[in-house]
PDB file of C-alpha atoms in Angstrom:
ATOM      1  CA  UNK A 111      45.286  94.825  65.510  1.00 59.00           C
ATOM      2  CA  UNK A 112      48.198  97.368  65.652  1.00 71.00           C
ATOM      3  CA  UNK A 113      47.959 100.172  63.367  1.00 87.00           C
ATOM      4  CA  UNK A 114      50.717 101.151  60.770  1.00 94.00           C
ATOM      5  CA  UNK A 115      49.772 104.691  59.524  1.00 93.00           C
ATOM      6  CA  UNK A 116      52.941 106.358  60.581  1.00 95.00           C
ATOM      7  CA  UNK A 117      55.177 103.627  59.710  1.00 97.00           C
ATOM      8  CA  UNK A 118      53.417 103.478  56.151  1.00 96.00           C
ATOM      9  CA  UNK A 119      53.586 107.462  55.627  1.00 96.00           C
ATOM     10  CA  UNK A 120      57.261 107.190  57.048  1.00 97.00           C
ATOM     11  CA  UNK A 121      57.715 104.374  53.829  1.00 97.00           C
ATOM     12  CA  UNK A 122      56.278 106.952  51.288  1.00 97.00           C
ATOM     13  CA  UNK A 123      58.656 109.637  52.802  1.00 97.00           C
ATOM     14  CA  UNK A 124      61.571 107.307  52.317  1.00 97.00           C
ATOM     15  CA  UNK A 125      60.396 106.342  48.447  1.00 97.00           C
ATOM     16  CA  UNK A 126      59.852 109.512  47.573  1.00 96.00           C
ATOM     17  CA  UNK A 127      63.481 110.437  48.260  1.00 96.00           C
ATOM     18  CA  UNK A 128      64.782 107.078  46.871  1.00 96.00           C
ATOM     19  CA  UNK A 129      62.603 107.813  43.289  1.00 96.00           C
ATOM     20  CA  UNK A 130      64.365 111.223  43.431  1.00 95.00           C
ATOM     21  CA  UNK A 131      68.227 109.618  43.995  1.00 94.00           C
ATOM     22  CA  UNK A 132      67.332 106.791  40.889  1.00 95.00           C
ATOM     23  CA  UNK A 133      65.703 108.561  38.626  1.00 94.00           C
ATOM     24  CA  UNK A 134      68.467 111.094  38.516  1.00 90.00           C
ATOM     25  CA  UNK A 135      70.900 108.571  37.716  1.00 84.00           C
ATOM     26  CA  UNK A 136      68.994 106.711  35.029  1.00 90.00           C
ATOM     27  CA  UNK A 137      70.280 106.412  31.637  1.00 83.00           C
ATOM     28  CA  UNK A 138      72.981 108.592  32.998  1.00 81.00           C
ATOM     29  CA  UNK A 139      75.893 107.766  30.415  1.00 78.00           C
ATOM     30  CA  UNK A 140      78.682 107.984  33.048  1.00 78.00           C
ATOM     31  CA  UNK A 141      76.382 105.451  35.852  1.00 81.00           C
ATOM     32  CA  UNK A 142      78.766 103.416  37.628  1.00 84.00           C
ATOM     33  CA  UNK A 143      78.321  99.636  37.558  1.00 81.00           C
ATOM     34  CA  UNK A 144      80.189  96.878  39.322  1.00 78.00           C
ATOM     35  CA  UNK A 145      79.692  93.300  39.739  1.00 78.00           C
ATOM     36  CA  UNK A 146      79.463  91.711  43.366  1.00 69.00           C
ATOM     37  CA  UNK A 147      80.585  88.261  44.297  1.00 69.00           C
ATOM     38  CA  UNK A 148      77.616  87.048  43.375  1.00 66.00           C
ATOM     39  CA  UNK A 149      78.245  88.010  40.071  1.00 61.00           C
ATOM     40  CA  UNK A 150      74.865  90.541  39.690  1.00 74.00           C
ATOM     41  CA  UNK A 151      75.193  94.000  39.148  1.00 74.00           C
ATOM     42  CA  UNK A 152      75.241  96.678  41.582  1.00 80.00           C
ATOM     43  CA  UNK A 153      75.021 100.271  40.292  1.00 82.00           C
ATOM     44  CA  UNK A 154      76.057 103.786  42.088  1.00 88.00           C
ATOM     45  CA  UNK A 155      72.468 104.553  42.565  1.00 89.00           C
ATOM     46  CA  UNK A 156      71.944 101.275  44.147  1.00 88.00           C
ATOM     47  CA  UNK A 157      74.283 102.091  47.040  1.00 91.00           C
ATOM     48  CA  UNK A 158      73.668 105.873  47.196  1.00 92.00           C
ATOM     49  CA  UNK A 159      69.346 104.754  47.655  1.00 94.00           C
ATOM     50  CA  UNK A 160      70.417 102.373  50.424  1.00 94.00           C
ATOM     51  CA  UNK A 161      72.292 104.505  52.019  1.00 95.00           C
ATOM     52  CA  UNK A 162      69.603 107.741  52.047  1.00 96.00           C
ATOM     53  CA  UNK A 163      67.051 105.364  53.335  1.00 97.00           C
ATOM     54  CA  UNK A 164      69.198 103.786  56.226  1.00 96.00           C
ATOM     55  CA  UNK A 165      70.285 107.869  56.988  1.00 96.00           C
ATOM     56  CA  UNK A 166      66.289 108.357  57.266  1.00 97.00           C
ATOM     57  CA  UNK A 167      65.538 105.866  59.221  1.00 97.00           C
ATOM     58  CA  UNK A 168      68.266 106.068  61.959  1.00 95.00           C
ATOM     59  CA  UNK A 169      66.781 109.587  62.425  1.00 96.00           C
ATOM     60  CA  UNK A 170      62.915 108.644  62.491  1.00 96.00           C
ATOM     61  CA  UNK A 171      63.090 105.099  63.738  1.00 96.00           C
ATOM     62  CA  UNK A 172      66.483 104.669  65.553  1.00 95.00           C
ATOM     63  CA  UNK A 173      64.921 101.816  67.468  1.00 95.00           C
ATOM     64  CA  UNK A 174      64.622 100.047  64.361  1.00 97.00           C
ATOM     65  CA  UNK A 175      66.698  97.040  63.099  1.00 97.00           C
ATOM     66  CA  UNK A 176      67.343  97.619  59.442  1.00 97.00           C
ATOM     67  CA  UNK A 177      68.216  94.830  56.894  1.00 96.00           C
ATOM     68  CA  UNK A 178      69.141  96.134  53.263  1.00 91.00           C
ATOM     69  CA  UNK A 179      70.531  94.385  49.687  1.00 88.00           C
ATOM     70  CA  UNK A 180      73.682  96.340  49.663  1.00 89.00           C
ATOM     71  CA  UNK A 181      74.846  97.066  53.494  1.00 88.00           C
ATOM     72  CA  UNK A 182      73.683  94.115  55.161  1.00 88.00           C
ATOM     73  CA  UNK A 183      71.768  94.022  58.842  1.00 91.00           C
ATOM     74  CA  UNK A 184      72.594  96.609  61.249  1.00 93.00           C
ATOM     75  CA  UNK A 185      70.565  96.796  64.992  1.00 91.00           C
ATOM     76  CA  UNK A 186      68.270  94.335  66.652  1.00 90.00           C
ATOM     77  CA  UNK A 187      64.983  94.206  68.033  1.00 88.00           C
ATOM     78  CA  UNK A 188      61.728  92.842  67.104  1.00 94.00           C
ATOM     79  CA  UNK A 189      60.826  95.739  64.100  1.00 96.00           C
ATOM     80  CA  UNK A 190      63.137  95.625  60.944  1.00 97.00           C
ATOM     81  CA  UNK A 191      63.134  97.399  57.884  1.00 98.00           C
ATOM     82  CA  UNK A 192      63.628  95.158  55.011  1.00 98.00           C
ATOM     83  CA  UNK A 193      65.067  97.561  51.669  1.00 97.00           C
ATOM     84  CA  UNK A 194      65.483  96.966  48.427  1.00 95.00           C
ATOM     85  CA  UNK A 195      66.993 100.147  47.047  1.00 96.00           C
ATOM     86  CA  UNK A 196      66.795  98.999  43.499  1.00 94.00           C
ATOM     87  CA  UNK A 197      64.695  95.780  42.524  1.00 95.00           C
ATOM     88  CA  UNK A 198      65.638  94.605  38.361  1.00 91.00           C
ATOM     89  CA  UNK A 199      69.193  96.573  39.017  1.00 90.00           C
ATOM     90  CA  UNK A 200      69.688  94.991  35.367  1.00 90.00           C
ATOM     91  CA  UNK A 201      67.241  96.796  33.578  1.00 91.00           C
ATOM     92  CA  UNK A 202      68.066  99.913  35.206  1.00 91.00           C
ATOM     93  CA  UNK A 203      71.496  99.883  34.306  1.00 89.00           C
ATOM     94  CA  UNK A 204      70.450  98.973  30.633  1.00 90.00           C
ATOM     95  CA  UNK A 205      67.949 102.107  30.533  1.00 92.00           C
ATOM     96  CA  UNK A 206      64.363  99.572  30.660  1.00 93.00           C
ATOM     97  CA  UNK A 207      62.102 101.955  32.935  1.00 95.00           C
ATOM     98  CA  UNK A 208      60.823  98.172  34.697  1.00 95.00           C
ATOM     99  CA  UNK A 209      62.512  98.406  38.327  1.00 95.00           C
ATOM    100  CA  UNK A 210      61.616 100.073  41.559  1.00 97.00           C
ATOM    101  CA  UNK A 211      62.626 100.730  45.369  1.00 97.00           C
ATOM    102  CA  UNK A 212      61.164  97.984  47.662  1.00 98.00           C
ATOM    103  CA  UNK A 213      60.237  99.445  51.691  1.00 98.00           C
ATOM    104  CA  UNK A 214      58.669  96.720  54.165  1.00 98.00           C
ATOM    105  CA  UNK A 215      58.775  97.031  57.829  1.00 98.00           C
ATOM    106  CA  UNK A 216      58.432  93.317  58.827  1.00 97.00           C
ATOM    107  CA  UNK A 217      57.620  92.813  62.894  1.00 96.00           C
ATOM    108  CA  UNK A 218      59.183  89.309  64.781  1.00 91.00           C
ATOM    109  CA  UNK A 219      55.487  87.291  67.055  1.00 82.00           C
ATOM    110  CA  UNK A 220      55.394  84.488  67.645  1.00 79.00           C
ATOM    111  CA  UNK A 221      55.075  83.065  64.229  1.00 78.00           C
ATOM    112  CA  UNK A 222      57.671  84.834  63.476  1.00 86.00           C
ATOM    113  CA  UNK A 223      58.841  87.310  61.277  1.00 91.00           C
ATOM    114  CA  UNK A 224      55.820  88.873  58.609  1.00 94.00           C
ATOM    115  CA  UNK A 225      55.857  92.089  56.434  1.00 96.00           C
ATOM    116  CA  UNK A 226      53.472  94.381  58.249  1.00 97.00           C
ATOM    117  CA  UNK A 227      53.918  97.132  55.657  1.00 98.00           C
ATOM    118  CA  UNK A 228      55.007  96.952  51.876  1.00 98.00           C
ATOM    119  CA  UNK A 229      55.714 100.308  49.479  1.00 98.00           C
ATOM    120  CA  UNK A 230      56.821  99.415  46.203  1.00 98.00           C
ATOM    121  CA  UNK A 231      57.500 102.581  44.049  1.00 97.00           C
ATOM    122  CA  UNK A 232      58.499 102.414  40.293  1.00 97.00           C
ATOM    123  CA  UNK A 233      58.649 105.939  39.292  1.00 97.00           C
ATOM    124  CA  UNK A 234      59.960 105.004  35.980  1.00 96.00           C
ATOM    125  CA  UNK A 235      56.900 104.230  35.299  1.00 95.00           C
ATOM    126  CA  UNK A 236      55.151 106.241  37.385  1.00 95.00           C
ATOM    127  CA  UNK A 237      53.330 104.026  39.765  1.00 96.00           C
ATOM    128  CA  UNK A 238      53.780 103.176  43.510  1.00 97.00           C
ATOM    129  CA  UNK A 239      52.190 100.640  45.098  1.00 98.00           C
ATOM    130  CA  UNK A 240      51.282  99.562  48.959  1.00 98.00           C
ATOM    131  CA  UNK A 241      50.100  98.336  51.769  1.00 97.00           C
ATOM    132  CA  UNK A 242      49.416  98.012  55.392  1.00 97.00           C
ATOM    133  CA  UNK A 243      48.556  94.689  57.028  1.00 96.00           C
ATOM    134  CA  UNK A 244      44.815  94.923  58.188  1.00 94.00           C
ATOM    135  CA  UNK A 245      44.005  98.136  56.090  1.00 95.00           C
ATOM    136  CA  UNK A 246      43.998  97.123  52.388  1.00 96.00           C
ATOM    137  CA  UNK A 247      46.263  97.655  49.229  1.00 97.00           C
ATOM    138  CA  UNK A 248      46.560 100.281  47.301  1.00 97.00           C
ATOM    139  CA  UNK A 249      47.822 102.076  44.073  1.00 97.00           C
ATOM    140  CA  UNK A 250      48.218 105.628  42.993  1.00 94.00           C
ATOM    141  CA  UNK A 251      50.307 109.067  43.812  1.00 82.00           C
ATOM    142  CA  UNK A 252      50.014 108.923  46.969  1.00 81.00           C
ATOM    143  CA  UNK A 253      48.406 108.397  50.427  1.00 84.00           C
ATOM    144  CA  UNK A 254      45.282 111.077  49.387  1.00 84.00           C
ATOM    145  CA  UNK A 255      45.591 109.932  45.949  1.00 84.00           C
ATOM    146  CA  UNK A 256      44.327 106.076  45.884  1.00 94.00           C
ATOM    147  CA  UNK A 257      42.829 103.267  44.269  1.00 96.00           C
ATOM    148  CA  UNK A 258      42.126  99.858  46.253  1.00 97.00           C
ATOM    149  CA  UNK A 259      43.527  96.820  44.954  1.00 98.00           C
ATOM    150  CA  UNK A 260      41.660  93.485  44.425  1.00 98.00           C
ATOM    151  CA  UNK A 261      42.696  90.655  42.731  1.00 98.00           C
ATOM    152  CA  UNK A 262      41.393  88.860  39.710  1.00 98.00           C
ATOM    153  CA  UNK A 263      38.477  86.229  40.375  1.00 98.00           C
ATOM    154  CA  UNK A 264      39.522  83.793  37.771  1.00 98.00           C
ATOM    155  CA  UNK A 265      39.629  80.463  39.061  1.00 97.00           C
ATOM    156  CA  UNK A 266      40.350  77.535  36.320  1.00 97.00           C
ATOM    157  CA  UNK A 267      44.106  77.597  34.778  1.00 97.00           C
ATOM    158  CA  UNK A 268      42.381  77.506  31.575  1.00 97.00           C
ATOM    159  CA  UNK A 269      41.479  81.516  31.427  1.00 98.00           C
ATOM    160  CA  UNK A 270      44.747  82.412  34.009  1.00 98.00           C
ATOM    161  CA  UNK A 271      47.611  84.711  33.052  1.00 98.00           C
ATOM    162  CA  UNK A 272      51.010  83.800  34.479  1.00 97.00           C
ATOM    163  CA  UNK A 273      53.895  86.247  35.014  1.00 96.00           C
ATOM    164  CA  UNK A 274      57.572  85.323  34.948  1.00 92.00           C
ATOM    165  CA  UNK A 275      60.931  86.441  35.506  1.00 86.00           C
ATOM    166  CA  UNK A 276      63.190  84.049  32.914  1.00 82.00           C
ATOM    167  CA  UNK A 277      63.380  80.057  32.377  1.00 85.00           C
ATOM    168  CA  UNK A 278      67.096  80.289  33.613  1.00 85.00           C
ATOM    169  CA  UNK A 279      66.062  79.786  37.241  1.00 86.00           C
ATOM    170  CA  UNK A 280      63.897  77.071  36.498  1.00 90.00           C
ATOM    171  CA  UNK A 281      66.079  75.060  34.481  1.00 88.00           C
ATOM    172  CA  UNK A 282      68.793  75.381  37.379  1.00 86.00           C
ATOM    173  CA  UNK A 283      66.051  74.180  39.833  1.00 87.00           C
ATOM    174  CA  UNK A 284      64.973  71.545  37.441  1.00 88.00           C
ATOM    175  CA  UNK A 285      61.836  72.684  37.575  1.00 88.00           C
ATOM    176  CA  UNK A 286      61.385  73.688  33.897  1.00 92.00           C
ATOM    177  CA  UNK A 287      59.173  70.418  32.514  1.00 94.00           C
ATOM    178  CA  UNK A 288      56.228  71.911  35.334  1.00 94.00           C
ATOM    179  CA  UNK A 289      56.845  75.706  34.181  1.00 94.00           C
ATOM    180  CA  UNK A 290      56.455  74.028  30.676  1.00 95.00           C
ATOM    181  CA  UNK A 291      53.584  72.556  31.562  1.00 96.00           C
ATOM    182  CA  UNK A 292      52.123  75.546  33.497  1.00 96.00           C
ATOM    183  CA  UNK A 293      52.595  77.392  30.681  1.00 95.00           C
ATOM    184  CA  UNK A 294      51.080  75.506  27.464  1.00 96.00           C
ATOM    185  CA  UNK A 295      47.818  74.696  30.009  1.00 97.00           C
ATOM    186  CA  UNK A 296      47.883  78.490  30.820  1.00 97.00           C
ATOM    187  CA  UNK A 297      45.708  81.369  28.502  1.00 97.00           C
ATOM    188  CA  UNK A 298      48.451  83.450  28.291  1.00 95.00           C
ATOM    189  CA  UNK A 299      52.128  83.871  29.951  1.00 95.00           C
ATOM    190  CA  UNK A 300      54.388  86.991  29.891  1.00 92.00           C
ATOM    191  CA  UNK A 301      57.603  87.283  31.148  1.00 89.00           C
ATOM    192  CA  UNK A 302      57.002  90.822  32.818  1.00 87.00           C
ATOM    193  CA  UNK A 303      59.698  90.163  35.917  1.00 81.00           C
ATOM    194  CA  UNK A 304      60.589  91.020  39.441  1.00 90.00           C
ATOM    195  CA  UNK A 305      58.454  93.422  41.395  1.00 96.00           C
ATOM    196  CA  UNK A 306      56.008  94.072  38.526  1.00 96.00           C
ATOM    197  CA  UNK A 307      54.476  90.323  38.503  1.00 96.00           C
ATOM    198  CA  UNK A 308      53.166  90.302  41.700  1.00 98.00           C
ATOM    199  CA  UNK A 309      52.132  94.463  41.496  1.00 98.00           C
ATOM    200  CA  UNK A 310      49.679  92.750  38.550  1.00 97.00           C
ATOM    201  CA  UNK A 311      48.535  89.842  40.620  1.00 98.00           C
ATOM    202  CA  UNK A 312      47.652  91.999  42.998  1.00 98.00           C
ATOM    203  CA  UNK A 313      46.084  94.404  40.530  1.00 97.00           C
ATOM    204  CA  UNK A 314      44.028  91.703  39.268  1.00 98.00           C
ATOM    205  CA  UNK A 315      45.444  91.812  35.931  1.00 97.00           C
ATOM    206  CA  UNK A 316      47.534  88.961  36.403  1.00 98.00           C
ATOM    207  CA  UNK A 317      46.538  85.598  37.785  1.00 98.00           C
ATOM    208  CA  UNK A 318      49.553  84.069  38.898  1.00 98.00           C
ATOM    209  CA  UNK A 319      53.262  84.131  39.181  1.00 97.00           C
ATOM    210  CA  UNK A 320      56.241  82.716  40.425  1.00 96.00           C
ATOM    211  CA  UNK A 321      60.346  82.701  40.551  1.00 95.00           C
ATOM    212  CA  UNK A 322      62.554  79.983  41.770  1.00 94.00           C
ATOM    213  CA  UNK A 323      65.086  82.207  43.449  1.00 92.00           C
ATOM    214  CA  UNK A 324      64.999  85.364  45.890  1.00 94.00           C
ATOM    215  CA  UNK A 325      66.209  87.465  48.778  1.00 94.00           C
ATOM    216  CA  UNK A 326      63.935  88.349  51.381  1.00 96.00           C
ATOM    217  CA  UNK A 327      64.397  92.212  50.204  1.00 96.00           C
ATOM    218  CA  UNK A 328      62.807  90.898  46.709  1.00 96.00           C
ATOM    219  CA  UNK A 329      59.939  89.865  48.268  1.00 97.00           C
ATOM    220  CA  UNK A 330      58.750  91.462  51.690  1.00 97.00           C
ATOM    221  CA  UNK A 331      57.104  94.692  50.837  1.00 98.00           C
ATOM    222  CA  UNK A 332      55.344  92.778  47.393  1.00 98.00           C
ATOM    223  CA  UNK A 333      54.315  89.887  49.811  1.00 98.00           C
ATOM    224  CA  UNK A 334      52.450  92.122  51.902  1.00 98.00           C
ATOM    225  CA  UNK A 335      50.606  93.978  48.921  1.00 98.00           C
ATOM    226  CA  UNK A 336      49.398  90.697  47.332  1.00 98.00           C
ATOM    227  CA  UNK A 337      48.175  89.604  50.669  1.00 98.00           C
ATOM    228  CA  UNK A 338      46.287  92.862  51.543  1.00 98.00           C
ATOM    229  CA  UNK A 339      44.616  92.840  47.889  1.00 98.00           C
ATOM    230  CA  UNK A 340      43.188  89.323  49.058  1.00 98.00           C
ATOM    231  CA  UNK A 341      45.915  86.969  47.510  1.00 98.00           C
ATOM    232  CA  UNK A 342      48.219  84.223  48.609  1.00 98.00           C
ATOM    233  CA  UNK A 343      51.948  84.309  48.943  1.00 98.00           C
ATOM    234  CA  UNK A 344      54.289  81.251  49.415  1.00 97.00           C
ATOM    235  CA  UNK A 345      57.261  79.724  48.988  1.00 96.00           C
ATOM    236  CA  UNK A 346      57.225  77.412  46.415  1.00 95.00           C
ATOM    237  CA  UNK A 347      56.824  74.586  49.020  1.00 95.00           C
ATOM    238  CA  UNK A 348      53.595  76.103  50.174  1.00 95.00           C
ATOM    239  CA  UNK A 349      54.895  77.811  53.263  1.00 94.00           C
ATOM    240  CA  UNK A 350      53.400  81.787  53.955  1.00 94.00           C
ATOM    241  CA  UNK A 351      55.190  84.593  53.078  1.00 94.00           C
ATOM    242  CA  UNK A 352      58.345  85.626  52.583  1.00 95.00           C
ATOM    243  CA  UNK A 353      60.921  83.020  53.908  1.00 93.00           C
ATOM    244  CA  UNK A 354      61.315  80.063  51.280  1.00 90.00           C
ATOM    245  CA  UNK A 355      64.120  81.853  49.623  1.00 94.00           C
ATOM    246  CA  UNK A 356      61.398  81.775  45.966  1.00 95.00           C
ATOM    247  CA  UNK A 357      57.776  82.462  45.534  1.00 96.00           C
ATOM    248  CA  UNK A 358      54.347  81.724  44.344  1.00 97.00           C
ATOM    249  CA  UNK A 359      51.852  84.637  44.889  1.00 98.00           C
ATOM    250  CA  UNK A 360      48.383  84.173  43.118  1.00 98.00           C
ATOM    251  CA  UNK A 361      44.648  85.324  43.451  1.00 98.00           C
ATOM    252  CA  UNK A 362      44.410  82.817  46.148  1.00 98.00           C
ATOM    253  CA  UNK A 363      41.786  80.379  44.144  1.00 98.00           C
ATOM    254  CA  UNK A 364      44.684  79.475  41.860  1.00 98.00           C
ATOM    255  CA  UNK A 365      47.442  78.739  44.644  1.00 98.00           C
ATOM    256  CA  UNK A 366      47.077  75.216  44.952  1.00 97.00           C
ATOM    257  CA  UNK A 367      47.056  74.516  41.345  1.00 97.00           C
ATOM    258  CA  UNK A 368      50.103  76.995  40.887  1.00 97.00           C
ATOM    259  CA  UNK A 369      51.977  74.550  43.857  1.00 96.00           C
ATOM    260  CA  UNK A 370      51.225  71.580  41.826  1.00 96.00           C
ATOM    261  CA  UNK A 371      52.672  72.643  38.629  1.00 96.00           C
ATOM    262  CA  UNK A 372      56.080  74.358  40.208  1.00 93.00           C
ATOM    263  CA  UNK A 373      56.095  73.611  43.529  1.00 79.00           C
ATOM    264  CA  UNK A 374      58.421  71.379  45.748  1.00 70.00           C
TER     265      UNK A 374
END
């Protein structure tokens, strides 16, 4: 199995500088928003993330294809970075401390494409999370500072927490009666959103979670965590990793029943 340690210090490198271009520019009173055709918010720091990591990577990788929320694909080949430079751009711009700067290096086999390395770094609230494909998950400060990651070991819904974004998605999908469902059979749900969900599932404090409508830059670098910290990540029709355009990641002996609730 190929090893990733340079790629995966390279993603720390690149968060670190990211962490220092966001946090400067949080809460900042004058922070310039704008709203793209898509009609979601896009913020100055957004861009000015996106476009220090891309700078970085053309000089360490220039190989490297490079796919990114706010400036699109640019370069080919069978390695691509996959950037998020701001994940929950609304709660940044509204001063909650719950977003981060998503980093996966995803690698095209014959399967496909797959995240091969995840960093997810929320220095807001001072934790980073990550992970290498064949060499574990991990949270902490950094690469010398660690703590594996293992997920939870509950396996009946009864005694599961679920993590969730908002029931907007859901009711567009018309899958709200399930998430209903899901959620009254549930022990306890929390609506903790984007990257942080699956950071917990991974953790092991959360059992489950789901959303009913993503990018590929939303989920790459947290599918690869939850799988390295022995969970399961789908699309919401059951298919692996990070393609179905939504997601279901759990602690793997919950997956199936998660599908059955919310799934297509």
């Amino acid at each position: 199995m190929p090893e990733y340690d340079d790629d995966l210090r390279l993603a720390h490198v690149l968060a670190d500088a990211a962490d220092a271009t966001t946090t400067a520019r949080f809460k900042a009173l004058d922070l310039q928003v704008e709203t793209k055709p898509d009609m979601t918010p896009v913020s100055e720091a957004d861009r000015a993330a996106e476009e220090l990591i891309r700078g970085q990577l053309a000089r360490a990788r220039p190989r490297d294809a490079i796919l990114g929320e706010e400036y699109g694909v640019e370069g080919t080949g069978p390695r691509r970075w996959v950037i998020d430079p701001i994940d929950g751009t609304k709660n940044y711009v509204r001063g909650v401390p719950v977003w981060a700067t998503l980093i996966s290096l995803m690698e095209q086999g014959e399967g496909g494409w797959r995240p091969v390395v995840g960093v997810v770094s929320a220095p807001a609230l001072g934790r980073r999370w990550w992970a290498a494909e064949g060499s574990g998950a991990f949270t902490g400060r950094s690469l010398t500072s660690a703590t594996p990651l293992r997920v939870s070991s509950v396996s009946r819904i009864e005694d599961a927490s679920f993590a969730y974004s908002s029931l907007t998605g859901w009711r567009e999908r018309g899958g709200l009666d399930g998430f209903l469902r899901l959620s009254d059979d549930c022990w306890r749900t929390r609506g903790y959103g984007d990257f942080w969900s699956y950071m917990m599932v991974a953790e092991g404090s959360v059992d489950i979670c789901a959303e009913p409508e993503l990018s590929l830059w939303d989920m790459a670098a947290v599918a690869v965590v939850v799988q390295e910290a022995g969970g399961t990540f789908t699309g919401l029709d059951g298919r692996p990793g990070p393609h179905g355009g939504n997601a279901a990641a759990s602690n793997g002996l919950l997956h199936e029943t998660l599908l059955g609730y919310l799934g297509d």
